[in-house]
Coordinates of C-alpha atoms in Angstrom, one line a residue:
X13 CA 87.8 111.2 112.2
X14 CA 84.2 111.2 112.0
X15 CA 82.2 114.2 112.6
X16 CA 79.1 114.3 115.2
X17 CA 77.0 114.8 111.6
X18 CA 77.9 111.8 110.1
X19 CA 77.5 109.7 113.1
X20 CA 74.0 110.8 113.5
X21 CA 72.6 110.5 110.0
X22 CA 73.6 106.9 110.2
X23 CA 71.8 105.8 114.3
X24 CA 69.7 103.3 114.6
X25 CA 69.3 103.5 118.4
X26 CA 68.8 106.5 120.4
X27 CA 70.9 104.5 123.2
X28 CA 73.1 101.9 123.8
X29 CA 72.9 100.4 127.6
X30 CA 76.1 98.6 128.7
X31 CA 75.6 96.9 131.5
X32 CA 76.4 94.1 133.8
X33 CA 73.4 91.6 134.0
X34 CA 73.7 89.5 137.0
X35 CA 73.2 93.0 138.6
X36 CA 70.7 95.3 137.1
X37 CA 68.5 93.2 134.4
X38 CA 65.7 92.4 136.5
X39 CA 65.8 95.1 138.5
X40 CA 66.9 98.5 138.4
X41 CA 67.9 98.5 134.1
X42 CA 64.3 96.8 133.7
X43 CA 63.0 100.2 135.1
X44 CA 65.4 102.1 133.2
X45 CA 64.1 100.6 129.5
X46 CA 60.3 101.0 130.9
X47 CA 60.9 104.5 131.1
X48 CA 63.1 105.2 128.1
X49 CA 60.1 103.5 126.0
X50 CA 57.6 105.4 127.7
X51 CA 59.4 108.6 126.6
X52 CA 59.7 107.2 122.9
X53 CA 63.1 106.7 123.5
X54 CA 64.9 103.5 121.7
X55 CA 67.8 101.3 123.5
X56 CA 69.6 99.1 122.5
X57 CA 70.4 96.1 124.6
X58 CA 72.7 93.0 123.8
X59 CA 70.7 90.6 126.0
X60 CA 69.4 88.3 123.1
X61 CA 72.9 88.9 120.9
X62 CA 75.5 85.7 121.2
X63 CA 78.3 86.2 123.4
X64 CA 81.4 84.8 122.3
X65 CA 85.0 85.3 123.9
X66 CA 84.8 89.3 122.1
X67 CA 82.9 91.9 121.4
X68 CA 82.1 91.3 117.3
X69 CA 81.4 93.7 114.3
X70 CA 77.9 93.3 115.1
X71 CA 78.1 95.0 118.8
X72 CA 81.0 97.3 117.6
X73 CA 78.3 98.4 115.1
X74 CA 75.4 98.6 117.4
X75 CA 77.5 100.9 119.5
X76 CA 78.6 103.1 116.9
X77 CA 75.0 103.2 115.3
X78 CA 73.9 104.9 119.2
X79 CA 73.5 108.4 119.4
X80 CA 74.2 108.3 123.1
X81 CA 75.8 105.0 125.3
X82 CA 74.7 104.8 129.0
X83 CA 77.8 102.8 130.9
X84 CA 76.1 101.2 134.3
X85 CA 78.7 101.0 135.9
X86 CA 77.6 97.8 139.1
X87 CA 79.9 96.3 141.6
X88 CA 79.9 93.4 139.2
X89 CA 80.7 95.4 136.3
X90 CA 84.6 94.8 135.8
X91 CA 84.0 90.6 136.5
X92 CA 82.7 90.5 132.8
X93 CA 85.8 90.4 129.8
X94 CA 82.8 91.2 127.3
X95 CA 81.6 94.4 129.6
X96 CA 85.0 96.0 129.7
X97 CA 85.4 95.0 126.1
X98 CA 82.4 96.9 125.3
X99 CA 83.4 99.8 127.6
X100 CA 86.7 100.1 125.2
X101 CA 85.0 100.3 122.2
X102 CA 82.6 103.1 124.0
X103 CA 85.4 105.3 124.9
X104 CA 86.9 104.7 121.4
X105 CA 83.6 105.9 119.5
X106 CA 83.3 108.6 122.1
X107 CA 86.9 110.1 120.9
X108 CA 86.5 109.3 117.5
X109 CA 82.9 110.2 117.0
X110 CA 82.1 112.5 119.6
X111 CA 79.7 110.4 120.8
X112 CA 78.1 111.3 124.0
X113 CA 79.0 108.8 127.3
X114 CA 76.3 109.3 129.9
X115 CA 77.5 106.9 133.3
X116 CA 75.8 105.7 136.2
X117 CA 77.2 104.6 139.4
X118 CA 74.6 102.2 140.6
X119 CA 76.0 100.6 144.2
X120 CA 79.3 101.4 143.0
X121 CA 81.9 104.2 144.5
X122 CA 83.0 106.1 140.8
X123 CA 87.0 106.6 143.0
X124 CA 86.2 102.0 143.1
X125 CA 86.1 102.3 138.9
X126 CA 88.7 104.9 138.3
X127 CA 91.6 103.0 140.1
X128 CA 90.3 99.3 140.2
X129 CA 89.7 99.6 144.2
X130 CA 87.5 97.7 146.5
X131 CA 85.0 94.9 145.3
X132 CA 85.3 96.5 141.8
X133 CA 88.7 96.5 141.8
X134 CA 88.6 92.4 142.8
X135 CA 86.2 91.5 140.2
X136 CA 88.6 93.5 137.6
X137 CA 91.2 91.5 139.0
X138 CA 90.0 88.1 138.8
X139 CA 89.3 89.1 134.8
X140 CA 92.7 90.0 134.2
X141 CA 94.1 86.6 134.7
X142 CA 95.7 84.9 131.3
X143 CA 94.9 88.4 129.8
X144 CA 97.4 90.0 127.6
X145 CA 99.1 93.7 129.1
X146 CA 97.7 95.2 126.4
X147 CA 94.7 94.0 127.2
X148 CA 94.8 94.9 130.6
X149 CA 96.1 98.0 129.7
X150 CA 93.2 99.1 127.0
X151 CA 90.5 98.0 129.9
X152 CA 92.2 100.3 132.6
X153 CA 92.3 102.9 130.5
X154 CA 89.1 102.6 129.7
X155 CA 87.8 102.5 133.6
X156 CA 89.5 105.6 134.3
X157 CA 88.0 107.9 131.3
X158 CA 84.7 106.4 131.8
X159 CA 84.8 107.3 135.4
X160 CA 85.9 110.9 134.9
X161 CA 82.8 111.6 133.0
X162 CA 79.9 113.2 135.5
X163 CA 77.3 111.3 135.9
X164 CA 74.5 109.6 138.4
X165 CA 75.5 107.8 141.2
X166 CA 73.0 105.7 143.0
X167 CA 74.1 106.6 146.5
X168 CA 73.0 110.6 146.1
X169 CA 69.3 109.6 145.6
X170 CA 66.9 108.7 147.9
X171 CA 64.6 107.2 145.2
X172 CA 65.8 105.1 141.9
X173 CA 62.4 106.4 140.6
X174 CA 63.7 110.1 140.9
X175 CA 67.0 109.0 139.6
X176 CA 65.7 106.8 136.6
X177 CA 63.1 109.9 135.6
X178 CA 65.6 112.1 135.4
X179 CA 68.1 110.7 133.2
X180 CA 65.6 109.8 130.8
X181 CA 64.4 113.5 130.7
X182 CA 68.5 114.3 130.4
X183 CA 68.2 111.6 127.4
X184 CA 65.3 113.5 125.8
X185 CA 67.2 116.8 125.9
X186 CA 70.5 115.0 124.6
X187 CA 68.3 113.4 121.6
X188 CA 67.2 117.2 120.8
X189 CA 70.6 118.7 120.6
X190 CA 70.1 116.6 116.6
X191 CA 68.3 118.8 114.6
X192 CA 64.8 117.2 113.7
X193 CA 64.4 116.7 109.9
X194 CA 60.5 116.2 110.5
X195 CA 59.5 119.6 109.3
X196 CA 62.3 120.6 106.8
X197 CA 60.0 120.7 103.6
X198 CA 57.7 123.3 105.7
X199 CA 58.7 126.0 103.9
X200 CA 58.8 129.5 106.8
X201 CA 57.1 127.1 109.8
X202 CA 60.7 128.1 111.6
X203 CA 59.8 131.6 112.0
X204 CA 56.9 131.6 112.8
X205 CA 57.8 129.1 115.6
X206 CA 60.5 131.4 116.8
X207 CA 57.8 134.2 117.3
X208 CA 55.8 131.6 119.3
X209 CA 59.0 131.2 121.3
X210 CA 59.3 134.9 122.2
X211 CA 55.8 135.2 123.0
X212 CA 56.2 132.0 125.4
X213 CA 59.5 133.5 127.1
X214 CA 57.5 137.1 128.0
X215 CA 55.4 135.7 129.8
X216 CA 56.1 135.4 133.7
X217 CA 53.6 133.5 135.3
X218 CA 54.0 130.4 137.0
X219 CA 51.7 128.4 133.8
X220 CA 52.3 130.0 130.2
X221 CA 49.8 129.5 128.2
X222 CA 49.5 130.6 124.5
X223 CA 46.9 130.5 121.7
X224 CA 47.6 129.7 118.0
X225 CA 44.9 131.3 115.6
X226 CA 44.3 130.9 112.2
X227 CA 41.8 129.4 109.6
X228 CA 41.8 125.8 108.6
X229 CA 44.9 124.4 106.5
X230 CA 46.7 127.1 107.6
X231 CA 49.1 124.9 109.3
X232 CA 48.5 125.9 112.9
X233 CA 49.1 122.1 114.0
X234 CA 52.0 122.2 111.9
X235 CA 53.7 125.2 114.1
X236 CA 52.4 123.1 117.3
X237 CA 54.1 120.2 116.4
X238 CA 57.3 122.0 115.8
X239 CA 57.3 123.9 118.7
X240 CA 56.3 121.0 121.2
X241 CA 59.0 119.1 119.6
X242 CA 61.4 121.4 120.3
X243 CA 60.4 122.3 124.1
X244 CA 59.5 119.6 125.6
X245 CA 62.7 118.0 126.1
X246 CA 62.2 120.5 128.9
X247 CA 59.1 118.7 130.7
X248 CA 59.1 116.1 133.0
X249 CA 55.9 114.8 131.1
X250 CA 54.1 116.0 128.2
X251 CA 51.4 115.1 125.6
X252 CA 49.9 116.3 121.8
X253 CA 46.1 116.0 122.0
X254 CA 45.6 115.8 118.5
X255 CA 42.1 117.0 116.7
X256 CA 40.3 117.6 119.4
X257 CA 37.2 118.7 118.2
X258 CA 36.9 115.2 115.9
X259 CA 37.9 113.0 118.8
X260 CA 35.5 114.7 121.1
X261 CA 32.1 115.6 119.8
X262 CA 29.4 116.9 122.2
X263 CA 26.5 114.9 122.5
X264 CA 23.5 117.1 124.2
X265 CA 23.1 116.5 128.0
X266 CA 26.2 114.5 128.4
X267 CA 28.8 116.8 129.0
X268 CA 29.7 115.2 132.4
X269 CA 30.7 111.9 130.8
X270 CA 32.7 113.7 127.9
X271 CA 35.0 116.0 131.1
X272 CA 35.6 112.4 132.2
X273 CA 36.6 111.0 128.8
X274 CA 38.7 113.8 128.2
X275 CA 40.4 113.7 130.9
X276 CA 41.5 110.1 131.0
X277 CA 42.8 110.1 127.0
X278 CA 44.9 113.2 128.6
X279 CA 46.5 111.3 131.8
X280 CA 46.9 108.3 129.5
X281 CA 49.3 110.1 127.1
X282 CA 50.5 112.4 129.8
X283 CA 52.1 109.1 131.4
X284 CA 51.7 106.4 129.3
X285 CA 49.8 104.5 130.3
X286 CA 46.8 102.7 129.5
X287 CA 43.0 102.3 131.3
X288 CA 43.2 105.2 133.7
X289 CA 39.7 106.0 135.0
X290 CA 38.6 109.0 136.0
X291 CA 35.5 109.0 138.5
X292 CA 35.2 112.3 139.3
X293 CA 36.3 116.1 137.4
X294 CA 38.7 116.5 140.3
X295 CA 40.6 113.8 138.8
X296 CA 43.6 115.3 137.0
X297 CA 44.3 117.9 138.8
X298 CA 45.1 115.6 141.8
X299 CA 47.4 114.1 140.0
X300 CA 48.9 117.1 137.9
X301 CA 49.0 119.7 140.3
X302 CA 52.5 119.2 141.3
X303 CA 54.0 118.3 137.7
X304 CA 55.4 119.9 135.3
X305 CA 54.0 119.4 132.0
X306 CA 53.9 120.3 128.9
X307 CA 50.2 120.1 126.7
X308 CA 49.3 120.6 123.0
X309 CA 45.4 120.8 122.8
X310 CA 45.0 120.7 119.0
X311 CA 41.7 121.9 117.3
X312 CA 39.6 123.5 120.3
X313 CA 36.7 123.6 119.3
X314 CA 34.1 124.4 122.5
X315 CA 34.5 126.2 125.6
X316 CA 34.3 122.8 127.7
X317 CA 37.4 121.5 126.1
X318 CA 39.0 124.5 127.7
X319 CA 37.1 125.4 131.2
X320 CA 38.6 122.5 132.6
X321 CA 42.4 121.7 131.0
X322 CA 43.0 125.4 130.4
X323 CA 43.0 126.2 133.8
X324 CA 46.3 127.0 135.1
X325 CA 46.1 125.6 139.0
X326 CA 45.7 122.3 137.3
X327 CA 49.5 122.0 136.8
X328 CA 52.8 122.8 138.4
X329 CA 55.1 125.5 138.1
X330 CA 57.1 125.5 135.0
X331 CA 53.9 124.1 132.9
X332 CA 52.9 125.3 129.5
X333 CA 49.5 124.8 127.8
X334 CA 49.3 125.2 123.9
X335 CA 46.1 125.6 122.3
X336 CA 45.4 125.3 118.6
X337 CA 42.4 127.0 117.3
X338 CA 40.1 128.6 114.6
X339 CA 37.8 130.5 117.0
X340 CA 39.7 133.2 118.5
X341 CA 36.7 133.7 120.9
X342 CA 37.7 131.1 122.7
X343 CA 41.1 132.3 123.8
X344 CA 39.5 135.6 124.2
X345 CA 36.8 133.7 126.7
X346 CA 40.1 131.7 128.4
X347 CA 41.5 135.5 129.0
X348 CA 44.7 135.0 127.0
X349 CA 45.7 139.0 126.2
X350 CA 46.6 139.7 122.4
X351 CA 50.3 139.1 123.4
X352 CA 49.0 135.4 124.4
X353 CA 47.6 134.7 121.2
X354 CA 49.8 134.3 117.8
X355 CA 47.7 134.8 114.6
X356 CA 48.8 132.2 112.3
X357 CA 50.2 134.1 109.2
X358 CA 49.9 133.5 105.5
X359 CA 53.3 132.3 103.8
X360 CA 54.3 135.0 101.6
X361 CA 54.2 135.0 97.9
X362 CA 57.6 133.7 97.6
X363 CA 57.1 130.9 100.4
X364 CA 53.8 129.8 98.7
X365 CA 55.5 129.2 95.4
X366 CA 58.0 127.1 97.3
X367 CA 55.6 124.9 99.0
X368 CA 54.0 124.2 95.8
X369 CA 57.1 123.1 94.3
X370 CA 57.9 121.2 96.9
X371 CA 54.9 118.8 96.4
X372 CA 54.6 119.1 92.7
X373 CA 58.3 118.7 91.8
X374 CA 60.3 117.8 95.0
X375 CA 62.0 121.0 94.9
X376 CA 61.4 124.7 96.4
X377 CA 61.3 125.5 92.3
X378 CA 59.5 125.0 89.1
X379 CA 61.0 122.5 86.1
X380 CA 61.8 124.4 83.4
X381 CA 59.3 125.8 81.7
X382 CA 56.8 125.4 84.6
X383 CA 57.4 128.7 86.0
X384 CA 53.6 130.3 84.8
X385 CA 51.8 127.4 85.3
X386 CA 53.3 127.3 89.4
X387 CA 52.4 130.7 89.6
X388 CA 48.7 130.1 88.2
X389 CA 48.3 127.3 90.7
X390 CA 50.0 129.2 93.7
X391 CA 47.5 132.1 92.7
X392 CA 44.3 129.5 93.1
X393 CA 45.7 128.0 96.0
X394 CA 45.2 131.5 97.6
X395 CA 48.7 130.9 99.8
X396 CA 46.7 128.5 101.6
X397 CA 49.3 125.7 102.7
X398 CA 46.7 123.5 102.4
X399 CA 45.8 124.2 99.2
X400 CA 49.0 124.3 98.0
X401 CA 50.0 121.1 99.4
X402 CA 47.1 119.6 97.4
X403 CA 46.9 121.2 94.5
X404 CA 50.8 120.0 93.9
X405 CA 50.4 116.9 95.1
X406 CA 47.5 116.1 92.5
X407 CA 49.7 117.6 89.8
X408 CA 53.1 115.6 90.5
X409 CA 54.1 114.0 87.3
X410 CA 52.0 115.4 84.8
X411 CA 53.6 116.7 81.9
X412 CA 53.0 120.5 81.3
X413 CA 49.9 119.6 78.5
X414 CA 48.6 118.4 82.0
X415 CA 48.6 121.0 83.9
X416 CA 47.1 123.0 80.9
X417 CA 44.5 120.6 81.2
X418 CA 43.8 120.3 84.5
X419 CA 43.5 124.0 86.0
X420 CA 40.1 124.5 84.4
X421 CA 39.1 122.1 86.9
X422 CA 41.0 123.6 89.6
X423 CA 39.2 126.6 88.8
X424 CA 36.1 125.5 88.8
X425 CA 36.0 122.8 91.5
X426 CA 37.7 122.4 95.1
X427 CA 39.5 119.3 96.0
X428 CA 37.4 116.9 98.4
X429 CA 40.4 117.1 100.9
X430 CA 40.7 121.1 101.0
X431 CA 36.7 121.4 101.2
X432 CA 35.8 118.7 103.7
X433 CA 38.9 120.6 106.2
X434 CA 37.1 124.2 105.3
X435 CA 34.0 122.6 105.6
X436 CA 34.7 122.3 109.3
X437 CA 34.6 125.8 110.4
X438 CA 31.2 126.1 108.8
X439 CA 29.0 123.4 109.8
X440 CA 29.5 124.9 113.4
X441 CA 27.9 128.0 112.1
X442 CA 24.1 128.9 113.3
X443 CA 21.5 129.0 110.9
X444 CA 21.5 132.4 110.1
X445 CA 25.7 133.0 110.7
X446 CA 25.7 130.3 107.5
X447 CA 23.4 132.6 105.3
X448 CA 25.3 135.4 106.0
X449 CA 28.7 133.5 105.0
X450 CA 26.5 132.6 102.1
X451 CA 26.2 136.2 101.0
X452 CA 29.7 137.1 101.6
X453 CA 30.9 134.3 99.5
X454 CA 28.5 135.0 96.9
X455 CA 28.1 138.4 96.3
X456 CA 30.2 140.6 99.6
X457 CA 33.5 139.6 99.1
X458 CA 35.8 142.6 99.2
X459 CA 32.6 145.0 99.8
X460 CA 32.9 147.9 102.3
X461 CA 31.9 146.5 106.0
X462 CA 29.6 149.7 106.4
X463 CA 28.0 148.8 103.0
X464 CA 27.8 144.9 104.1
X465 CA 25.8 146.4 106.8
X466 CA 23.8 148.5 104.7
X467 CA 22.5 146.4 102.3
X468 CA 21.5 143.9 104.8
X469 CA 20.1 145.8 107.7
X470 CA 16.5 145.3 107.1
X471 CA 17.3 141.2 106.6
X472 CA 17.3 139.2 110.1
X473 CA 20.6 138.2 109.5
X474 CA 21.5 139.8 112.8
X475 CA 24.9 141.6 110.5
X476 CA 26.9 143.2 113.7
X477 CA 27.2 139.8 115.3
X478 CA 27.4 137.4 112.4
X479 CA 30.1 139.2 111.2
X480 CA 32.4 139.1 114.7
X481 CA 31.6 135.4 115.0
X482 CA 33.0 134.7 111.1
X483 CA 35.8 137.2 111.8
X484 CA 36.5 134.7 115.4
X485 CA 36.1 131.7 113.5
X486 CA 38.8 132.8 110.5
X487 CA 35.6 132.6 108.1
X488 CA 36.4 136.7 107.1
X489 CA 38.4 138.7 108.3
X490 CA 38.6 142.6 107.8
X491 CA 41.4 144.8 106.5
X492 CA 41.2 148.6 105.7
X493 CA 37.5 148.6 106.2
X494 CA 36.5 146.2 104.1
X495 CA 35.1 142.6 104.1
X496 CA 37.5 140.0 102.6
X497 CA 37.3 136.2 102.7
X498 CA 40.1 133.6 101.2
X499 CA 39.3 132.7 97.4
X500 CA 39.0 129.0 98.2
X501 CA 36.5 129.7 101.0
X502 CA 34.7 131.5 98.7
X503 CA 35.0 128.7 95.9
X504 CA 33.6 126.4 98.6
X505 CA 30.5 129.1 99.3
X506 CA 29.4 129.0 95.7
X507 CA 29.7 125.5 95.4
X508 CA 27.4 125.2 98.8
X509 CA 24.6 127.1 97.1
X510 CA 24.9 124.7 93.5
X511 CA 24.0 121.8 95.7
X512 CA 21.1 123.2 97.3
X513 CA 19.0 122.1 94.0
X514 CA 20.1 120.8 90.7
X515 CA 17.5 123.4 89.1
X516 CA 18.7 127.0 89.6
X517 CA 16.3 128.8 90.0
X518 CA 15.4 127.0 93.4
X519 CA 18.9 127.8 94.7
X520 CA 19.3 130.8 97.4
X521 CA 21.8 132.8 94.7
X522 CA 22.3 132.2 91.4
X523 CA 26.2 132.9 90.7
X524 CA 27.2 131.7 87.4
X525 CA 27.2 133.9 84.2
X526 CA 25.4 130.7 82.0
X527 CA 23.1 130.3 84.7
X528 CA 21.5 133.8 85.0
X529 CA 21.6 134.1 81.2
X530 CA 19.7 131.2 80.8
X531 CA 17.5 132.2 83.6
X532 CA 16.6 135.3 81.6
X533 CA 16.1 133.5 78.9
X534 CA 13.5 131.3 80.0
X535 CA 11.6 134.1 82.1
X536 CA 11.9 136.6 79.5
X537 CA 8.0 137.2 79.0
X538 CA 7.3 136.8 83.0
X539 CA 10.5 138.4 84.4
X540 CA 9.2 141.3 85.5
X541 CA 5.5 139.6 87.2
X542 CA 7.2 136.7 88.3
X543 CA 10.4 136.5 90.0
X544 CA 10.8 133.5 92.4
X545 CA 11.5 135.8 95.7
X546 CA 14.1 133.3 97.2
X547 CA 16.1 134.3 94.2
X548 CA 19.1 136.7 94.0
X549 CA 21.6 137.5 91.3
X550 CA 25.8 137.8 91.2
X551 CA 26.5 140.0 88.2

């Protein structure tokens, strides 16, 4: 006997739809697929497969290769040999594999299927003529488990809509009971989603809302995308606005136009469907008021992004709203509490080294004799999961000369991929909010957050402030008093101010040891008369 395992490592099809034709293809099961695809959910249907005078290998296979089998049972149902052929072969993968039978009555009393009665029971009839017993016997059978199993019966619904929505949200939450392999390799996201969780299930309003916090590469979409996967089987609808802040860039004086935008990409993938206009910023919550739903705003970058879709009497009771975001100010501004907003942790030691291997060797562990050279890496990488995922990814294959080789370079230099994501945070930054990052990159790194002040309170830096809006925007952060930034945030400061000139000495800081010497060197005679004053030194 097959175990529920096995049978779902080898689907194809999320569902297999058995069904008599004549009856339901052009109506009600045309309705049925519409929404199944709209949810992401895959059927199989036999209408383009040959019929012959029995169900083949190929159908038997297409039903075993199902994770779930839908039965519509139709008063016409029982006149087909190759239906109640199929329907055998159903209830035999549902006892052999534990496959799970879902049936709908559609038009059809179930007390008609399970004992052959009324116009069911003269269709099934007119079948069984020149059929074997056994035959007859197997398809009986058959009829009578398939219509012990609960299931939907047209006649209790005043709308197939209702019906047809909710057995494709019962389809969802079936399809979830198989434990997604999309996130295996991320090494400690399952905690941290379970903490989420907890957070979710405190709260007891009629919208739950929570914040996900952390710098960039952290893996805060990461944790989203795990956690929407894994509730929103629960939701009648549901969307994952990805990168928000790169799909919708503020133009000046436009913001009306942008609410609009922004509001028709989120009713499109809310409901699926294409070309919905929005005329006026009243819009969505007409038609989300009275839904349950289920959002993902990834990468919130502004307030307007959140005035509107943030706010909770857009949606129906039972909703959940899930922001993603490096600027905890926001969530502060949207009045989430500190018990609304998860702070996206670092992996620990342990869990970095892991990810690394993952990516450089395809294991959570070093090859022999890589154990050092992992631990270097994991070191530069700072536990960034960005980094990390990088860093090994570049170094797959390379022999261990390689690596040798290569992590003077991964000293000196940041990846294009890690900067340009890092690089985000700051080009938001102010003028002066981007010096001060400067100097705490440069030279403040792991200073004293009174002496930070010190040293630059006669600079118009405006210190107080610049340092809460790096600390919002996961730039710095504090810890026992003092200032501390991540090493490849810092890397990526020092490399800002090399590119400001190709000459040093017209660079804001000068920060390498060769670079001050040779400074000197050249200013010897005038060093004392002539400094340049945009110039400051890193000893």
């Amino acid at each position: 006997m097959a175990s529920s395992s096995s049978v779902s490592c080898s689907c194809l099809y999320d569902v297999f739809l058995s069904f008599r034709g004549d009856d339901v293809r052009k109506g009600f099961l045309s309705h049925v697929v519409k929404e199944f695809k709209s949810k992401g959910i895959s059927p199989f249907i036999d209408n383009e497969m040959e019929r012959g005078k029995s169900v083949g290998p190929a159908l038997e296979k297409a039903i075993r290769q199902s994770r779930v089998a839908i039965v519509l049972l139709s008063r016409n149902y029982a006149s087909s040999s190759w239906c109640l052929d199929e329907l055998v072969e159903i209830m035999k993968c549902r006892e052999e594999d534990k496959q799970r039978v879902i049936t709908i009555f559609y038009q059809v009393d179930p007390s008609d299927v399970r004992h052959q009665g009324g116009d069911f029971g003269k269709a099934f009839e007119k079948t069984c003529v020149e059929k074997t017993e056994n035959v007859k016997q197997a398809w009986r059978q058959a009829l009578k488990e398939v219509a012990g199993i609960a299931g939907y019966a047209s006649s209790n619904w005043e709308s197939e809509a209702d019906l047809i929505n909710d057995l494709a949200t019962n389809i969802m939450g079936v399809l979830a009971l198989t434990p997604s392999h999309d996130f295996h390799d991320f090494v400690g996201i399952e905690d941290r989603v379970t903490e989420m969780k907890t957070m979710l299930s405190l709260q007891k309003k009629d919208v739950k809302v929570i914040g996900i916090w952390g710098p960039a590469g952290i893996g805060k979409t990461t944790a989203a995308r795990v956690l929407y996967d894994q509730v929103s089987p629960e939701f009648q609808f549901s969307t994952f606005l990805e990168n928000i802040k790169g799909c919708f860039k503020r133009s000046f004086g436009n913001d009306h136009q942008l609410k609009l935008r922004f509001q028709e990409k989120l009713l499109s993938q809310i409901f699926n469907q294409k070309d919905i206009v929005v005329r006026h910023l009243g819009g969505a919550p007409q038609k989300l008021n009275d839904q349950k739903v289920l959002v993902v705003l990834d990468e919130v970058d502004s307030w307007w992004q959140l005035e509107e879709v943030a706010n909770r009497a857009w949606f129906g009771r039972g909703s959940m709203v899930i922001i993603t975001t490096e600027d905890r100010k926001l969530l502060k501004a949207l009045g989430l509490e500190a018990n609304q907003i998860y702070k996206m942790k670092f992996p620990t030691t342990d869990e970095a080294l892991q990810i690394l291997c993952l990516y450089a060797f395809g294991q959570k562990f070093p090859n022999y004799d890589f154990e050092t050279l992992a631990w270097e890496v994991t070191e530069l990488a700072g536990n960034l999961p960005l980094g990390l995922r990088v860093m090994g990814s570049y170094l797959r294959g390379m022999s261990k000369k390689e690596w040798i080789d290569a992590l003077p370079s991964l000293r000196s230099s940041l990846d294009s991929e890690i900067e340009s994501t890092l690089k985000l945070s700051y080009n938001v930054l102010s003028n002066k909010e981007k010096s001060l990052f400067l100097h705490i990159a440069c030279f403040f790194a792991g200073f004293k957050v009174d002496r930070v002040k010190s040293i630059l309170e006669k600079s118009d830096l405006n210190v107080n402030h610049g340092l809460q809006t790096l600390a919002y925007r996961s730039l710095i952060y504090r810890e026992n008093g003092y200032v501390e930034m991540h090493s490849l945030l810092q890397q990526m400061g020092k490399e800002i101010v090399c590119r400001q000139s190709v000459e040093p000495r017209k660079r804001q800081f000068l920060t390498k040891a060769t670079e001050i010497s040779d400074f000197f060197d050249e200013n010897t005679k005038l060093f004392f008369f002539n400094i340049p004053s945009s110039v400051s030194f890193v000893f």
